[in-house]
Amino acid sequence: MEKFTTHTGVGVPLKQSNIDTDQIIPAVYLKRVTRTGFEDALFAGWRREPDFILNREPYTTGSVLVAGPDFGTGSSREHAVWALKDYGFKAVLSARFADIFRGNSGKQGLVAAEVDQQDIELIWKELENHPGTEVTVDLENRTVTCGSFSTGFRIDDYTRWRLMEGLDDIGLTLRSEDRIAEFEQSRPAFKPATLPARTA
Amino acid sequence: MTETAAAGTPRTHRPRTLAEKVWQDHVVVPGEGAGDAQTPDLLYIDLHLVHEVTSPQAFEGLRLAGRPVRRPDLTIATEDHNTPTLEIDKPIADPISRKQIETLRENAEEFGIRIHSLGDADQGIVHVVGPQLGLTQPGMTVVCGDSHTSTHGAFGALAFGIGTSEVEHVLATQTLPLKPFKTMAINVEGTLREGVTAKDIILAVIAKIGTGGGQGYVLEYRGSAIRSLSMDARMTICNMSIEAGARAGMIAPDQTTFDFIQGRPHAPQGADWDAAVEYWSTLATEDDAVFDAEVFLDADQLDPFVTWGTNPGQGVSLNESVPAPEQFEDLNDQAACRRALEYMDLEPGTPMKQIRVDTVFLGSCTNSRIEDLRTAAAIIDGQAKAQDVRMIVVPGSARVRLQAEAEGLDRVFKDFGAEWRFAGCSMCLGMNPDQLAPGERCASTSNRNFEGRQGKGGRTHLVSPVVAAATAIRGTLSAPADLGLQVPSVPQEV
Ligand code: SF4
């Protein structure tokens, strides 16, 4: 996982609340065997509408999604985070995130920044008045900046630390690799192994 | 031999349950803090079973991060969910099924993982293959990206299903960060009557505690009725722990367990065998250990159990009738009953034994082992199948199929008019072409009767292999006694 300290990119105002994971990525895309390449699946239902925001310039290159409250509700599918990341989003701003979505984001290196709704609305206004304005998400200082407007956001210390260190769950566990190796030394000899293969 | 835990693992001196012992013997790094704020323990995984549906993204994740599989020698893969049960030598027709299986084969090759592919004698449902090879042993931690991993708990292993990102985590580190589960004792005392089986015990348990009753718990099945069961039957019980909402189910290892394992391909040998048995013998729950919850069931009173609804908790004795919504106190249960009756097209008050079925499915990781096939074959042998009933027999693994053929069971099924298929999950979930047609009604030895589980619009009644066999003869849900038949006892699998 890449380390995240600060990111600046085109802000995309998505003025809706309660965007569930079925909207973020419809179930039909879950049959794939890949973990990347979900960019076409992101908001697939909405993107069929020509004037959906991601179909309009300059938002096609957006990397900071500014959404209404209760983002990422519904099914726990990790694909929702994969799709956002594959499309190019580095951060999502919302006043409230569904717990599982927030957890999945932290694990996959997507910043889910909790920003008060009144501030979200100020950012929306700025982005609409000046389409293409870049938004800066500064994880180190927990601030977002859009044009002349700047405010703080919330993210828990643990997730922030992980994102800044670029540690996914596996990376974290591998920090205990010597403990794992030590444990393996102590495993009894009678425990079975699948290799070399034996069959009846 | 109990001193296997890593240095630093806290030793408790209070009496411990089976689940707690296995857990503590696998803690690599203990969690910190207390209560809700406690961080997870890092738990070592002894055996990781892999199949084609839940693994592709895990392997892809490894590839993206440039990570190897830490312990290919503790990992084994097979193909089951998508495999056809007819014409297995032809290419798989459905492109998604084919792609998943091809991807698994490529990943196994790339990461050096042993795989048993379609056509191989050890291919089959992952939960049948592990025990059959002797890879599932007492006191182990076993995981798989499949909820019915609980099956392996029959050996006194702590075995549970995991999600795809956890599959990747285990592949990369051979560990999982986990918070301890609570423990629940399921005490089943007494002697089962003729024709009443392990499947009836577990269906009765689920009807009693509900499909959410086991949430957050590891269930330990105990008592004289459990002790007297064969390993195949114990696996049937542990298999469906997940249908009670539990994370895992376990049975303390005993002589029956040891006898089953001894001599299997991956069983310990020589001095290792003695050391293993000595350790396994220390695992049983201590007498004064305390469970977080306890449930009691009287085996003497049990009848064959069947489901009438669309979740595994909606079951009754075969001698009873379809319930009416008003019989339930809880308003949610009433609504669930109404919805289930509509989907199942059943009238309250209909005797279960009058329900006519179109299909009988003998298979799935719940009931597709050799003993299940022997039992069903012994009942139908020399009988005639109900004319308009189709019966499909799907052995749990290619080896079970071979063994059944060596015993002539395939002939019994074919003479009866049943279809004798190749191994896999098959109609348990209909990811392959084995599906119910809309409206079709099935007596199934599998574990889930959800709407559409066996095919869109299909209607499932969960039953034991004994009831499945009698139903195939009579055409309606039945016990052998309804046909004046005895249930012959068949040899146990050792
Ligand atoms: S047989 Fe059914 S329950 Fe068992 S692993 Fe296959 S699909 Fe799952």
JSON list of N, CA, C and O and ligand atoms in Angstrom, two decimals, chain B residues 81 125 127 146 148 364-365 425 428-429 447 453, ligand 1:
[
{"chain": "B", "resi": 81, "resn": "HIS", "atom": "N", "xyz": [-17.10, -25.75, -6.32]},
{"chain": "B", "resi": 81, "resn": "HIS", "atom": "CA", "xyz": [-18.37, -25.03, -6.46]},
{"chain": "B", "resi": 81, "resn": "HIS", "atom": "C", "xyz": [-18.89, -24.99, -7.90]},
{"chain": "B", "resi": 81, "resn": "HIS", "atom": "O", "xyz": [-20.08, -25.05, -8.13]},
{"chain": "B", "resi": 125, "resn": "ILE", "atom": "N", "xyz": [-15.51, -31.72, -2.88]},
{"chain": "B", "resi": 125, "resn": "ILE", "atom": "CA", "xyz": [-15.87, -30.61, -2.01]},
{"chain": "B", "resi": 125, "resn": "ILE", "atom": "C", "xyz": [-14.76, -30.45, -0.98]},
{"chain": "B", "resi": 125, "resn": "ILE", "atom": "O", "xyz": [-14.35, -31.43, -0.34]},
{"chain": "B", "resi": 127, "resn": "HIS", "atom": "N", "xyz": [-14.45, -29.54, 1.92]},
{"chain": "B", "resi": 127, "resn": "HIS", "atom": "CA", "xyz": [-14.64, -30.03, 3.29]},
{"chain": "B", "resi": 127, "resn": "HIS", "atom": "C", "xyz": [-14.73, -31.56, 3.37]},
{"chain": "B", "resi": 127, "resn": "HIS", "atom": "O", "xyz": [-14.75, -32.13, 4.45]},
{"chain": "B", "resi": 146, "resn": "ASP", "atom": "N", "xyz": [-14.91, -20.17, 2.97]},
{"chain": "B", "resi": 146, "resn": "ASP", "atom": "CA", "xyz": [-16.20, -20.83, 2.81]},
{"chain": "B", "resi": 146, "resn": "ASP", "atom": "C", "xyz": [-16.78, -21.07, 4.19]},
{"chain": "B", "resi": 146, "resn": "ASP", "atom": "O", "xyz": [-16.10, -21.59, 5.07]},
{"chain": "B", "resi": 148, "resn": "HIS", "atom": "N", "xyz": [-18.81, -23.16, 5.46]},
{"chain": "B", "resi": 148, "resn": "HIS", "atom": "CA", "xyz": [-18.97, -24.51, 6.00]},
{"chain": "B", "resi": 148, "resn": "HIS", "atom": "C", "xyz": [-17.67, -25.18, 6.40]},
{"chain": "B", "resi": 148, "resn": "HIS", "atom": "O", "xyz": [-17.62, -26.39, 6.64]},
{"chain": "B", "resi": 364, "resn": "SER", "atom": "N", "xyz": [-23.76, -32.70, -1.15]},
{"chain": "B", "resi": 364, "resn": "SER", "atom": "CA", "xyz": [-23.27, -31.52, -0.42]},
{"chain": "B", "resi": 364, "resn": "SER", "atom": "C", "xyz": [-22.32, -31.90, 0.71]},
{"chain": "B", "resi": 364, "resn": "SER", "atom": "O", "xyz": [-22.28, -33.04, 1.15]},
{"chain": "B", "resi": 365, "resn": "CYS", "atom": "N", "xyz": [-21.58, -30.91, 1.20]},
{"chain": "B", "resi": 365, "resn": "CYS", "atom": "CA", "xyz": [-20.62, -31.17, 2.27]},
{"chain": "B", "resi": 365, "resn": "CYS", "atom": "C", "xyz": [-21.30, -31.59, 3.56]},
{"chain": "B", "resi": 365, "resn": "CYS", "atom": "O", "xyz": [-20.63, -32.02, 4.50]},
{"chain": "B", "resi": 425, "resn": "CYS", "atom": "N", "xyz": [-20.03, -29.55, -5.50]},
{"chain": "B", "resi": 425, "resn": "CYS", "atom": "CA", "xyz": [-21.10, -28.94, -4.70]},
{"chain": "B", "resi": 425, "resn": "CYS", "atom": "C", "xyz": [-22.46, -29.10, -5.38]},
{"chain": "B", "resi": 425, "resn": "CYS", "atom": "O", "xyz": [-23.48, -29.20, -4.72]},
{"chain": "B", "resi": 428, "resn": "CYS", "atom": "N", "xyz": [-26.30, -28.21, -4.39]},
{"chain": "B", "resi": 428, "resn": "CYS", "atom": "CA", "xyz": [-26.32, -27.50, -3.10]},
{"chain": "B", "resi": 428, "resn": "CYS", "atom": "C", "xyz": [-26.50, -26.01, -3.32]},
{"chain": "B", "resi": 428, "resn": "CYS", "atom": "O", "xyz": [-27.19, -25.35, -2.57]},
{"chain": "B", "resi": 429, "resn": "LEU", "atom": "N", "xyz": [-25.86, -25.49, -4.36]},
{"chain": "B", "resi": 429, "resn": "LEU", "atom": "CA", "xyz": [-26.01, -24.06, -4.62]},
{"chain": "B", "resi": 429, "resn": "LEU", "atom": "C", "xyz": [-26.20, -23.73, -6.09]},
{"chain": "B", "resi": 429, "resn": "LEU", "atom": "O", "xyz": [-26.38, -22.57, -6.43]},
{"chain": "B", "resi": 447, "resn": "ASN", "atom": "N", "xyz": [-27.53, -28.05, 3.15]},
{"chain": "B", "resi": 447, "resn": "ASN", "atom": "CA", "xyz": [-27.61, -27.29, 4.40]},
{"chain": "B", "resi": 447, "resn": "ASN", "atom": "C", "xyz": [-28.36, -25.97, 4.31]},
{"chain": "B", "resi": 447, "resn": "ASN", "atom": "O", "xyz": [-28.58, -25.32, 5.31]},
{"chain": "B", "resi": 453, "resn": "ARG", "atom": "N", "xyz": [-31.83, -20.87, -3.58]},
{"chain": "B", "resi": 453, "resn": "ARG", "atom": "CA", "xyz": [-30.51, -21.45, -3.34]},
{"chain": "B", "resi": 453, "resn": "ARG", "atom": "C", "xyz": [-30.17, -22.55, -4.36]},
{"chain": "B", "resi": 453, "resn": "ARG", "atom": "O", "xyz": [-29.06, -22.66, -4.84]},
{"chain": "C", "resi": 1, "resn": "SF4", "atom": "S1", "xyz": [-21.49, -28.31, -0.82]},
{"chain": "C", "resi": 1, "resn": "SF4", "atom": "FE1", "xyz": [-22.72, -26.48, -0.62]},
{"chain": "C", "resi": 1, "resn": "SF4", "atom": "S2", "xyz": [-22.39, -25.72, 1.42]},
{"chain": "C", "resi": 1, "resn": "SF4", "atom": "FE2", "xyz": [-20.78, -27.21, 0.98]},
{"chain": "C", "resi": 1, "resn": "SF4", "atom": "S3", "xyz": [-19.06, -26.00, 0.23]},
{"chain": "C", "resi": 1, "resn": "SF4", "atom": "FE3", "xyz": [-20.24, -26.63, -1.54]},
{"chain": "C", "resi": 1, "resn": "SF4", "atom": "S4", "xyz": [-21.69, -24.97, -1.89]},
{"chain": "C", "resi": 1, "resn": "SF4", "atom": "FE4", "xyz": [-20.87, -24.70, 0.16]}
]
